[in-house]
XYZ file of C-alpha atoms in Angstrom:
363
model
C 5.620 -30.899 -7.860
C 6.148 -30.001 -4.214
C 4.181 -26.956 -3.063
C 6.293 -24.061 -1.739
C 6.805 -24.240 2.023
C 4.044 -22.436 3.923
C 1.981 -21.367 0.921
C -0.905 -23.636 1.961
C -1.371 -21.507 5.099
C -0.686 -18.142 3.510
C -3.332 -15.435 3.948
C -3.221 -12.188 2.000
C -4.272 -9.144 4.021
C -5.287 -5.970 2.169
C -5.358 -2.778 4.265
C -7.658 -0.417 2.336
C -7.496 3.022 3.881
C -6.252 6.551 3.402
C -7.719 9.468 1.482
C -5.023 9.944 -1.161
C -5.017 13.735 -0.861
C -2.417 14.170 -3.620
C -4.911 12.717 -6.093
C -7.677 15.199 -5.298
C -10.285 15.861 -6.694
C -10.555 12.261 -7.954
C -9.646 10.727 -4.607
C -11.564 11.992 -1.577
C -12.269 10.913 1.975
C -15.445 9.088 0.982
C -14.016 7.757 -2.293
C -10.284 7.079 -1.897
C -8.013 6.128 -4.752
C -8.237 2.369 -4.235
C -11.887 2.512 -5.333
C -10.975 4.026 -8.724
C -9.706 2.597 -12.003
C -6.773 4.954 -12.496
C -4.840 2.847 -14.989
C -7.542 2.221 -17.589
C -7.378 -1.529 -16.962
C -11.105 -1.868 -16.315
C -10.378 -2.826 -12.699
C -10.136 -0.510 -9.710
C -6.920 -0.565 -7.710
C -8.396 -2.746 -4.973
C -9.874 -5.142 -7.515
C -6.505 -5.454 -9.232
C -4.818 -6.029 -5.856
C -7.238 -8.802 -4.900
C -6.885 -10.377 -8.366
C -3.101 -10.403 -7.985
C -3.162 -11.910 -4.493
C -5.708 -14.599 -5.290
C -3.205 -16.145 -7.680
C -1.160 -16.925 -4.563
C -3.670 -17.229 -1.735
C -6.819 -18.398 -3.522
C -9.835 -17.579 -1.351
C -7.632 -16.733 1.655
C -7.822 -12.958 1.130
C -8.920 -10.648 3.957
C -9.599 -6.910 3.552
C -9.472 -4.320 6.346
C -11.172 -1.003 5.582
C -12.952 1.914 7.207
C -16.660 1.898 7.924
C -17.264 4.614 5.313
C -15.829 2.398 2.577
C -17.120 -1.034 3.579
C -20.165 -0.990 1.298
C -18.113 0.114 -1.705
C -15.530 -2.614 -1.044
C -18.297 -5.218 -0.787
C -19.688 -4.011 -4.106
C -16.329 -4.018 -5.880
C -15.122 -7.317 -4.404
C -18.504 -8.990 -4.529
C -17.309 -12.531 -3.824
C -15.475 -11.595 -0.619
C -17.069 -13.489 2.296
C -18.502 -11.181 4.968
C -16.232 -12.611 7.655
C -13.194 -11.706 5.536
C -14.008 -7.998 5.486
C -12.980 -6.300 8.733
C -14.249 -2.782 9.353
C -12.332 -0.226 11.404
C -14.540 2.172 13.396
C -11.892 4.892 12.898
C -8.384 5.196 11.377
C -5.689 3.999 13.804
C -2.715 3.726 11.398
C -1.405 0.537 9.829
C -0.384 -1.415 12.939
C -3.906 -1.624 14.323
C -5.391 -2.598 10.955
C -2.822 -5.267 10.126
C -2.643 -6.393 13.748
C -6.405 -6.913 13.908
C -6.242 -9.077 10.787
C -3.385 -11.057 12.338
C -5.309 -11.567 15.571
C -8.426 -12.740 13.749
C -6.442 -15.141 11.556
C -4.389 -16.386 14.523
C -7.618 -17.608 16.123
C -8.905 -19.038 12.854
C -5.679 -20.812 11.907
C -2.947 -20.761 14.599
C -0.145 -21.412 12.088
C -1.368 -18.839 9.569
C 1.210 -16.811 7.666
C -0.033 -13.383 6.632
C 1.163 -11.061 3.911
C 0.068 -7.417 4.013
C -0.224 -5.574 0.683
C -1.772 -2.126 0.254
C -4.977 -1.853 -1.776
C -3.821 1.114 -3.856
C -0.478 0.093 -5.346
C 0.205 -0.821 -8.972
C 2.495 -3.779 -9.663
C 3.852 -4.988 -12.975
C 5.019 -8.551 -13.752
C 2.797 -10.936 -11.816
C 5.325 -13.750 -12.169
C 8.141 -11.781 -10.516
C 5.790 -10.540 -7.782
C 4.603 -14.084 -7.050
C 8.180 -15.355 -6.964
C 9.135 -12.759 -4.348
C 6.064 -13.444 -2.197
C 6.639 -17.205 -2.307
C 10.207 -16.764 -1.079
C 9.021 -14.382 1.655
C 6.448 -16.957 2.785
C 9.127 -19.651 2.911
C 11.389 -17.452 5.053
C 8.507 -16.638 7.409
C 7.473 -20.302 7.628
C 10.932 -21.465 8.652
C 11.419 -19.096 11.569
C 10.166 -16.224 13.645
C 11.229 -13.460 11.294
C 9.290 -10.560 9.928
C 9.901 -10.503 6.172
C 9.549 -7.509 3.884
C 9.804 -7.207 0.116
C 12.157 -4.447 -0.973
C 11.722 -2.728 -4.324
C 14.847 -2.051 -6.381
C 15.083 1.738 -6.660
C 15.112 3.213 -10.154
C 15.949 6.772 -9.096
C 16.908 8.569 -5.845
C 13.363 9.021 -4.579
C 12.781 11.273 -1.591
C 9.157 10.226 -1.109
C 9.822 6.659 0.041
C 11.485 5.072 3.027
C 14.446 2.751 2.406
C 15.587 -0.676 3.617
C 19.294 -1.391 4.023
C 20.132 -4.990 3.196
C 22.645 -7.024 5.118
C 24.147 -10.490 4.556
C 22.284 -13.270 2.766
C 20.185 -15.706 4.775
C 21.531 -19.248 4.369
C 19.170 -21.656 2.655
C 17.213 -19.040 0.709
C 17.459 -17.881 -2.890
C 17.805 -14.143 -2.392
C 16.615 -13.215 1.111
C 18.899 -11.048 3.224
C 18.928 -9.813 6.782
C 17.754 -6.218 7.184
C 20.323 -3.894 8.724
C 17.914 -0.987 9.228
C 14.870 0.870 7.974
C 15.555 4.471 6.995
C 13.054 7.319 6.880
C 12.470 9.353 3.717
C 15.840 10.945 2.855
C 16.774 14.185 1.151
C 17.979 14.040 -2.470
C 21.685 13.895 -1.627
C 21.287 11.079 0.852
C 18.960 9.145 -1.470
C 21.600 9.310 -4.212
C 24.211 8.002 -1.774
C 21.924 5.078 -0.902
C 21.615 4.071 -4.544
C 25.377 4.266 -5.033
C 25.971 1.565 -2.401
C 23.635 -0.992 -3.992
C 22.544 -2.015 -0.484
C 19.226 -0.184 -0.314
C 15.706 -0.985 -1.476
C 12.521 1.066 -1.376
C 10.202 0.227 1.486
C 6.843 -0.531 -0.151
C 5.169 -1.561 3.109
C 4.875 -5.237 2.139
C 5.247 -7.525 5.152
C 5.021 -11.329 5.382
C 5.070 -13.024 8.780
C 3.392 -15.676 10.881
C 0.365 -14.055 12.499
C 1.452 -15.198 15.952
C 4.995 -13.944 15.392
C 3.749 -10.481 14.439
C 1.584 -10.180 17.540
C 4.301 -11.570 19.811
C 6.786 -9.046 18.428
C 4.234 -6.275 18.906
C 3.743 -7.394 22.505
C 7.462 -6.814 23.195
C 7.320 -3.096 22.399
C 3.601 -2.245 22.571
C 2.026 -4.801 24.915
C -1.247 -2.945 25.438
C -1.868 -2.713 21.696
C -1.131 -6.406 21.149
C -3.359 -7.421 24.046
C -6.185 -5.156 22.880
C -6.130 -6.592 19.361
C -6.193 -10.155 20.654
C -9.070 -9.319 23.006
C -11.120 -7.843 20.148
C -10.418 -10.892 17.971
C -11.595 -13.138 20.805
C -14.759 -11.074 21.333
C -15.697 -8.949 18.268
C -18.434 -7.217 20.275
C -15.614 -5.265 21.980
C -14.565 -3.591 18.714
C -16.723 -0.476 18.967
C -15.794 0.242 22.593
C -12.093 -0.631 22.504
C -10.937 0.455 19.053
C -10.511 4.193 19.637
C -8.434 3.481 22.723
C -5.831 1.519 20.774
C -2.467 3.137 20.151
C -2.197 4.905 16.809
C 1.098 3.865 15.187
C 2.453 2.565 11.880
C 3.690 -1.018 11.613
C 7.146 0.242 10.608
C 7.607 2.140 13.863
C 5.779 -0.374 16.065
C 7.503 -3.569 14.934
C 9.664 -3.445 11.802
C 12.261 -0.914 12.974
C 12.866 -2.281 16.500
C 12.828 -5.872 15.202
C 15.407 -4.979 12.538
C 17.650 -3.564 15.262
C 17.631 -7.030 16.835
C 18.279 -8.890 13.576
C 14.748 -10.277 13.339
C 13.768 -8.869 9.921
C 14.571 -10.248 6.479
C 14.119 -8.674 3.065
C 13.414 -10.378 -0.242
C 14.439 -8.165 -3.189
C 11.468 -7.616 -5.475
C 12.329 -7.681 -9.171
C 9.095 -6.145 -10.428
C 7.798 -2.687 -11.286
C 5.972 -1.027 -8.407
C 4.235 2.302 -7.933
C 2.195 3.645 -5.044
C 0.394 6.106 -7.357
C 1.310 8.849 -4.934
C 0.375 11.799 -7.142
C -0.604 12.749 -10.674
C 3.009 12.816 -11.863
C 3.351 9.226 -10.725
C 0.072 8.314 -12.411
C 1.117 9.874 -15.718
C 4.286 7.768 -15.669
C 2.229 4.579 -15.466
C 0.219 5.266 -18.609
C 1.309 5.464 -22.233
C 1.215 8.978 -23.710
C -1.575 9.603 -26.174
C -1.508 11.508 -29.407
C 0.666 14.612 -29.157
C 2.117 13.578 -25.787
C -1.065 14.035 -23.734
C -2.011 11.140 -21.463
C -5.764 10.847 -20.910
C -7.569 9.032 -18.103
C -11.229 8.787 -19.086
C -12.781 9.224 -22.509
C -10.106 10.417 -24.992
C -12.834 11.604 -27.345
C -13.651 14.288 -24.775
C -10.128 15.766 -24.884
C -8.689 18.036 -27.593
C -5.084 19.254 -27.521
C -3.054 21.653 -29.655
C 0.685 21.837 -28.973
C 0.111 20.528 -25.442
C 1.342 17.630 -23.314
C 0.885 16.198 -19.856
C -2.077 14.510 -18.196
C -5.825 15.037 -18.379
C -8.183 13.172 -16.052
C -11.663 13.720 -17.438
C -14.548 12.632 -15.275
C -17.517 14.896 -15.938
C -18.245 14.203 -19.581
C -17.457 17.784 -20.594
C -15.082 18.539 -23.426
C -11.589 19.510 -22.240
C -9.407 21.544 -24.626
C -5.745 22.313 -23.900
C -3.734 24.709 -26.054
C -0.024 25.520 -25.859
C 0.681 24.037 -22.403
C 3.343 21.431 -21.731
C 3.794 19.239 -18.658
C 0.316 20.224 -17.483
C -2.062 18.285 -15.217
C -5.778 18.951 -15.626
C -8.256 17.029 -13.498
C -11.949 17.778 -13.715
C -14.905 16.241 -11.924
C -18.536 17.303 -11.571
C -17.742 19.774 -8.806
C -14.027 20.646 -9.024
C -11.275 21.543 -11.480
C -7.556 21.179 -10.793
C -4.860 22.704 -12.977
C -1.193 22.257 -12.056
C 2.094 21.010 -13.472
C 3.454 17.520 -13.048
C 6.399 18.900 -11.082
C 4.062 20.499 -8.530
C 1.753 17.488 -8.317
C 2.831 16.703 -4.736
C 1.470 20.085 -3.645
C -2.132 19.165 -4.470
C -2.375 18.034 -0.845
C -2.086 21.706 0.159
C -5.389 22.411 -1.584
C -7.039 19.674 0.449
C -5.544 21.066 3.647
C -6.861 24.541 2.833
C -10.342 23.285 1.978
C -10.429 21.253 5.171
C -9.421 24.286 7.221
C -12.224 26.266 5.543
C -14.761 23.591 6.459
C -15.419 22.629 2.828
C -16.134 19.015 3.691
C -18.348 18.775 0.607
C -15.214 18.982 -1.533
C -12.777 16.814 0.371
């Protein structure tokens, strides 16, 4: 059987960053959510991501992470070659991280096609995911387009950006031209998007030839593109040059302006996807336990009476919940969080307050 076009030069890039403040106190600056098994699968989120991508890319998986997390990533992904783990001296947003990977792979394999997939997302249906990625790789291999994978929305979410699809691309199964990327909408506008059938959630998945990505970046942010290529050519420059690079997301740096010029395609993704953005989102990923209480951790350490919601038990202490519905209780060795699922997004405000108070030991 003929191999899909371009898959033999496909490299999976895994940006592993962010603190996940809405999942505090489990996720913290020195132990972000991608290092945790939040789904009870026995694999952390980054391990599950690498597992999923290796079915497509084999050993061609590269991880970009912060210096504070490099040792933990090496421990969790123990068979990752040292030259395929890039370490950022400081956070510079997604464009610098993905762009550095592209520049390194461009020098290693000039015709490399890269696919960027976040380390902390949960994806159901490996077959459907693989099918979408393969089509995205084929689109990227046949031209100088940036390709994204758009998730079919299941409700009018206000926490995600959206992709408006245009006409189909000739010669491809389902790929379409992207009309525009849209920022996170309010509830009314999100509902109007769903009604048209033209919009998909923007999950931040991008597939593109490494050279194409950097050449597009050079059109709108030439200094950033040049700096990334210089660091890839001479890695000893990383420490001195990194903090001077522009701090910008890949959506704003490349995807949005390229879409305005008709240079972006979208492949609709027919698989379940979740960015595990807060504890409400997490509870929706897991089956409810006895009495309607979902438990992450040891269920033998949780007792409920007329109660439902989510308990994340991490200290080994017994947790008892009586007469509370839709509750979220998260306990670690040094912190206890109690909220409702509807207010789960506001957990980030606790982190902001602790940071302002200088409680770095807790964040």
